[in-house]
Short mmCIF file of C-alpha atoms in Angstrom, two decimals:
data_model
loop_
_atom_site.label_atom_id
_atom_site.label_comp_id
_atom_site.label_asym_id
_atom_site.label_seq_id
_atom_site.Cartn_x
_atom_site.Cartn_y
_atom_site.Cartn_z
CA UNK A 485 -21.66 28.95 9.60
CA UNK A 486 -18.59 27.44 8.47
CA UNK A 487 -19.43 24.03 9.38
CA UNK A 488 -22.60 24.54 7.69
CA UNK A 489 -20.70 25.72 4.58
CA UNK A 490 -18.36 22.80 4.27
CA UNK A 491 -21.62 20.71 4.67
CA UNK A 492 -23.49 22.31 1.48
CA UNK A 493 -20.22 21.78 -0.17
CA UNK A 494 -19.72 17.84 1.08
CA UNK A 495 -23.41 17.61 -0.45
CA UNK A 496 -22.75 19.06 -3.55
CA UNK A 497 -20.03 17.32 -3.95
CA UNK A 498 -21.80 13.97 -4.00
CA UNK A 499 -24.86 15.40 -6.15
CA UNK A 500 -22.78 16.26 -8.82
CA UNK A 501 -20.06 13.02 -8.51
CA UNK A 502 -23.26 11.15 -8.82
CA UNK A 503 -24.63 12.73 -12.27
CA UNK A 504 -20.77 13.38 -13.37
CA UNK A 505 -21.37 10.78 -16.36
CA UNK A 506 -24.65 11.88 -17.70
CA UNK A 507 -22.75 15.15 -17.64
CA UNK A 508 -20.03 14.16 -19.76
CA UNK A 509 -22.35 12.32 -21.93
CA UNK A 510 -24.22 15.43 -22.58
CA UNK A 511 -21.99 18.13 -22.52
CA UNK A 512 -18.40 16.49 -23.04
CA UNK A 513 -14.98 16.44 -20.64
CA UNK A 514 -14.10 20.06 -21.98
CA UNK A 515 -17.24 21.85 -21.03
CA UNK A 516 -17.68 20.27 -17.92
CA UNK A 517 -14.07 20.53 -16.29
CA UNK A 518 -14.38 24.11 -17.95
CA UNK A 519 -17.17 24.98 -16.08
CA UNK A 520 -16.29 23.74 -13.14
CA UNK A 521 -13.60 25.95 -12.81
CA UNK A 522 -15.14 29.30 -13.78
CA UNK A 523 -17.90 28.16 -11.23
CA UNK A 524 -15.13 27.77 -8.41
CA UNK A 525 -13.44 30.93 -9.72
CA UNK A 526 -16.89 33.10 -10.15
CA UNK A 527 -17.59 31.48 -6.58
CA UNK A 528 -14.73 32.93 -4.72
CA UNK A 529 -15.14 36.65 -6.07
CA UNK A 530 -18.59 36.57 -4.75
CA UNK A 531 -17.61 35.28 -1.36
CA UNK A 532 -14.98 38.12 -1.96
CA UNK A 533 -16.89 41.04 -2.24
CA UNK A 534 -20.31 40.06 -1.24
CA UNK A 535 -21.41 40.65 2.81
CA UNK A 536 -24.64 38.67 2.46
CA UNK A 537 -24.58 35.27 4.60
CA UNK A 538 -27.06 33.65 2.86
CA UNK A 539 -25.25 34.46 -0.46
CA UNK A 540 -22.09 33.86 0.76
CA UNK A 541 -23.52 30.34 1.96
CA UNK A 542 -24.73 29.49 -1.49
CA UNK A 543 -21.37 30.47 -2.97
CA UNK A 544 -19.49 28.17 -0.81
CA UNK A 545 -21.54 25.17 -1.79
CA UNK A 546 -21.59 25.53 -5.40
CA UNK A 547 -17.49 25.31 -4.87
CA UNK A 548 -18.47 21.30 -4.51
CA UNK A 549 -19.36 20.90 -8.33
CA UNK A 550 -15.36 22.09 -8.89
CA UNK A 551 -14.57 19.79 -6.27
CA UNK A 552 -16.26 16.74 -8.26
CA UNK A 553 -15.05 17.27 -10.82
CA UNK A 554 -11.53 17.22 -9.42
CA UNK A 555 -11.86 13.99 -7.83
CA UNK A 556 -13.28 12.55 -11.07
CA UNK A 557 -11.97 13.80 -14.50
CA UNK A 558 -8.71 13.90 -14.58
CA UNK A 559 -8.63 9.97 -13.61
CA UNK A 560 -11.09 9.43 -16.55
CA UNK A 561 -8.70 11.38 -18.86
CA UNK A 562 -5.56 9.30 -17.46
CA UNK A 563 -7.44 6.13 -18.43
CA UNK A 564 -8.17 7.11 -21.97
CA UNK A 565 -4.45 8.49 -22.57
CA UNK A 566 -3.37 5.07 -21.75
CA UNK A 567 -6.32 3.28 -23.40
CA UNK A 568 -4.99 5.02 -26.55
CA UNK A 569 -1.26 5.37 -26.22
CA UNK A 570 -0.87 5.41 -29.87
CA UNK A 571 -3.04 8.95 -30.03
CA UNK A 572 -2.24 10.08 -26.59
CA UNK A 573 0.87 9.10 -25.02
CA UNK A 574 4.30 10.57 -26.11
CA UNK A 575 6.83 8.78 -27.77
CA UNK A 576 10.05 7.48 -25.91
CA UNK A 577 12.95 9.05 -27.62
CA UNK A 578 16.05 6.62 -26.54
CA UNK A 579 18.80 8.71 -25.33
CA UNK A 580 22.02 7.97 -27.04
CA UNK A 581 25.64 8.58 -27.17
CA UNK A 582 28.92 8.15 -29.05
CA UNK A 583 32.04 7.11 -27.49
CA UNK A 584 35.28 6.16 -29.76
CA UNK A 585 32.55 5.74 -32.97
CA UNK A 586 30.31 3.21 -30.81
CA UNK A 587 26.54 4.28 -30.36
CA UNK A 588 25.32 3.28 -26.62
CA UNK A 589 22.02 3.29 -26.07
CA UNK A 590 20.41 4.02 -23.07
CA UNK A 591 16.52 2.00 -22.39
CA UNK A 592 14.97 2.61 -19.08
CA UNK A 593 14.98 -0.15 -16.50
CA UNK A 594 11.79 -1.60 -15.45
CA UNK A 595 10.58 -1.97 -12.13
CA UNK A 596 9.49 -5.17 -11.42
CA UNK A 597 10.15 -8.20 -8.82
CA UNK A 598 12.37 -11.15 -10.63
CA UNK A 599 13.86 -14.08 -9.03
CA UNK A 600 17.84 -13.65 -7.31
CA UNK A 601 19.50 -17.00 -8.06
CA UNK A 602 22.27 -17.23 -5.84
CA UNK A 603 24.43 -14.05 -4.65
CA UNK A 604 25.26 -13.24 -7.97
CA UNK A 605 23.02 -13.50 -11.24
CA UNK A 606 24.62 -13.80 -14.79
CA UNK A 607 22.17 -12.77 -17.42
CA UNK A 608 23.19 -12.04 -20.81
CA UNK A 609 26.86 -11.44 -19.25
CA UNK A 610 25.85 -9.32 -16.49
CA UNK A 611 27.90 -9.93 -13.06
CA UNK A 612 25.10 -9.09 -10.65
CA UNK A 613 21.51 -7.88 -11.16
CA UNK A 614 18.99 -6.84 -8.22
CA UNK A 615 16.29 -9.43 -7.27
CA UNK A 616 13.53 -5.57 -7.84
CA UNK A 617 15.65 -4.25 -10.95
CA UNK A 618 15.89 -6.71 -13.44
CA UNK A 619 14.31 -7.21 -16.72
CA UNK A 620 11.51 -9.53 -16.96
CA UNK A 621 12.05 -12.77 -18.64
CA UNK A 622 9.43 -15.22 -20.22
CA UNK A 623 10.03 -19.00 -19.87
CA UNK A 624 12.15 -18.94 -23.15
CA UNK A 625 14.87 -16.36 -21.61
CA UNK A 626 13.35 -13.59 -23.83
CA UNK A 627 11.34 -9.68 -22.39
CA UNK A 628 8.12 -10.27 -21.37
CA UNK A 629 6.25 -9.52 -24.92
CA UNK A 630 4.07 -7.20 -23.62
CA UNK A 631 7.05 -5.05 -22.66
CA UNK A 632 9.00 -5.77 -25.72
CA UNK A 633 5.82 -5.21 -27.95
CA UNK A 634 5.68 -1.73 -26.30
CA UNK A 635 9.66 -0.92 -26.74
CA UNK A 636 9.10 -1.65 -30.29
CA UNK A 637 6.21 0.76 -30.87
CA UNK A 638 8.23 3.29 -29.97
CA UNK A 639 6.03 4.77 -27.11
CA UNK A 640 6.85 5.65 -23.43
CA UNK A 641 6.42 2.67 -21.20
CA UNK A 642 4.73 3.89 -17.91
CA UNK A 643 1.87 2.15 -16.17
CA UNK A 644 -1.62 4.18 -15.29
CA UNK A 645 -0.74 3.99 -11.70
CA UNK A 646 2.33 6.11 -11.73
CA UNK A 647 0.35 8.83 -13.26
CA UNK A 648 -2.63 8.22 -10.72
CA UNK A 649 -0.12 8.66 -8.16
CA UNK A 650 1.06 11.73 -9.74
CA UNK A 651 -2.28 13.28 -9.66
CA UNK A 652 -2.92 12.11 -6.04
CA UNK A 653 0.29 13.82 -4.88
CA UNK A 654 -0.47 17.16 -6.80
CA UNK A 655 -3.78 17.27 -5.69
CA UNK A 656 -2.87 16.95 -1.63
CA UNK A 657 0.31 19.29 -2.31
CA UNK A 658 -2.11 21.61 -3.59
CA UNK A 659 -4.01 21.74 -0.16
CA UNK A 660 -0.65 21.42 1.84
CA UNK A 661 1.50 24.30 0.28
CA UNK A 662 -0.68 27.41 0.59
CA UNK A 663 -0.98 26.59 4.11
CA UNK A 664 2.91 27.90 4.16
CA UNK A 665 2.22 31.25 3.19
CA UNK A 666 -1.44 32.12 3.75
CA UNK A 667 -1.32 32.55 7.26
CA UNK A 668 1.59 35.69 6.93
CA UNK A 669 -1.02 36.88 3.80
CA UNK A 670 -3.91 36.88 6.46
CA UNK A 671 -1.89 38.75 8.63
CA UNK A 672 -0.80 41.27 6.48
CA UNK A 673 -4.41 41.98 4.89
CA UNK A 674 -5.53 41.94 8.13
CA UNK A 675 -8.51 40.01 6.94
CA UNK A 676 -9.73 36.57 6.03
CA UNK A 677 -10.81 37.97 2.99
CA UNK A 678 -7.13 37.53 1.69
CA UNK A 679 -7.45 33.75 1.47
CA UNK A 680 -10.83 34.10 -0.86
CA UNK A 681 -8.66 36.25 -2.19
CA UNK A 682 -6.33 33.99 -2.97
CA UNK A 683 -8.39 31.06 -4.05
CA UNK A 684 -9.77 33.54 -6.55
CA UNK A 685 -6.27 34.03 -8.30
CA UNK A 686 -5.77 30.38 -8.51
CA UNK A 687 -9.23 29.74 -10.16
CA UNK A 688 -8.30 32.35 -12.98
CA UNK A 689 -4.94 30.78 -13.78
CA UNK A 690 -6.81 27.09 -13.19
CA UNK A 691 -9.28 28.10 -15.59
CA UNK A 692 -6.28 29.44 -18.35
CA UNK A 693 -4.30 26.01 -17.59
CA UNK A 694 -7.57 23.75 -18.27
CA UNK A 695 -7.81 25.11 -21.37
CA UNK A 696 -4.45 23.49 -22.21
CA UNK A 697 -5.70 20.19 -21.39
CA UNK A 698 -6.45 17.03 -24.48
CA UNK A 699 -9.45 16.24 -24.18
CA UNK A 700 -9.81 14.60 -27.28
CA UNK A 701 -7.94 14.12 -30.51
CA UNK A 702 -8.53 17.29 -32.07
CA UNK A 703 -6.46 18.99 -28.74
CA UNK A 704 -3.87 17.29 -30.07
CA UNK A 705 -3.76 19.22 -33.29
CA UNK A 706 -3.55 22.61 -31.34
#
């Protein structure tokens, strides 16, 4: 029954990733992630309290159309902050300090490959930069202007795969830290019930977090 369960969910799982866009289309990112999560969360209480297999069955696949959504939206989202940094993305406030009336100010370094001339490299009066440190140059000694047009703006500088990474690492840690404590809560309860349990909790608070979320403009405003 379990494997069947994890089946039903695999399969609505791929329904829904399949239909995700006309979904959005229709209904919008904040309805659909929204209801995603009150379906996982409604889901789980059911499994909780209900002893019917067939019902308990159903329950377990509708958790797929949470797990769609998972894989989906939140990479969509990324893609518009960054497609709009101007609306979306933060601005960089540059850290600064004052030492004997002189105002340093402190840009962050960029992470990209350059060229090590010789054992040491003297740019702009520098003794020694790393070859996988130092800041891009164009051919006329000057920042790259796509960086330096983003510097100027005033917004952070951080490229959409950082923040797909982020997501990628949060969603697996996700999976890998309950594992830590569930098996002692299983014990304890004395039932597998207490993991349902569980998942139940974290749907609630998932459901009061995703309503913190931009999903458009007017978010921002709140």
């Amino acid at each position: 029954m379990g494997s069947m369960g994890l089946f039903l969910q695999c399969a609505t799982s791929t329904f829904f990733s399949l239909i995700m866009s006309r979904l959005v289309r229709h209904f919008g990112f904040r309805w659909v992630y929204m209801s995603s999560m009150v379906s996982f969360t409604v889901s789980a209480f059911v499994i909780c309290i209900s002893k019917s297999v067939l019902l308990v069955t159903i329950m377990t696949s509708l958790t797929g159309y949470a797990y769609a959504t998972l894989q989906s939206l939140p990479y969509t989202l990324t893609c518009m902050y960054h497609k709009e940094k101007e609306v979306y993305m933060p601005k960089r406030k540059t850290q600064s300090s004052h030492k004997n009336g002189v105002t340093a100010k402190r840009d962050p370094g960029y992470l990209t490959p350059g060229k090590e001339e010789g054992r040491s490299n003297h740019v702009a009066g520098t003794p020694y930069e790393h070859a996988f440190f130092s800041q891009p140059h164009g051919p006329n000694g000057s920042a790259n202007s796509c960086d330096q047009d983003e510097v100027e703006s005033g917004h952070e500088q951080r490229g959409v795969g950082l923040d797909f990474a982020i997501l990628d690492s949060t969603f697996l840690l996700s999976q890998v830290f309950p594992t830590l404590f569930m098996g002692m809560i299983v014990q304890l309860a004395q039932s597998v019930t207490a993991y349902i349990a569980c998942s139940a909790v974290f749907g609630t608070v998932a459901i009061y977090l995703a309503s913190r979320i931009v999903f458009e403009q007017k978010d921002l405003k709140n």
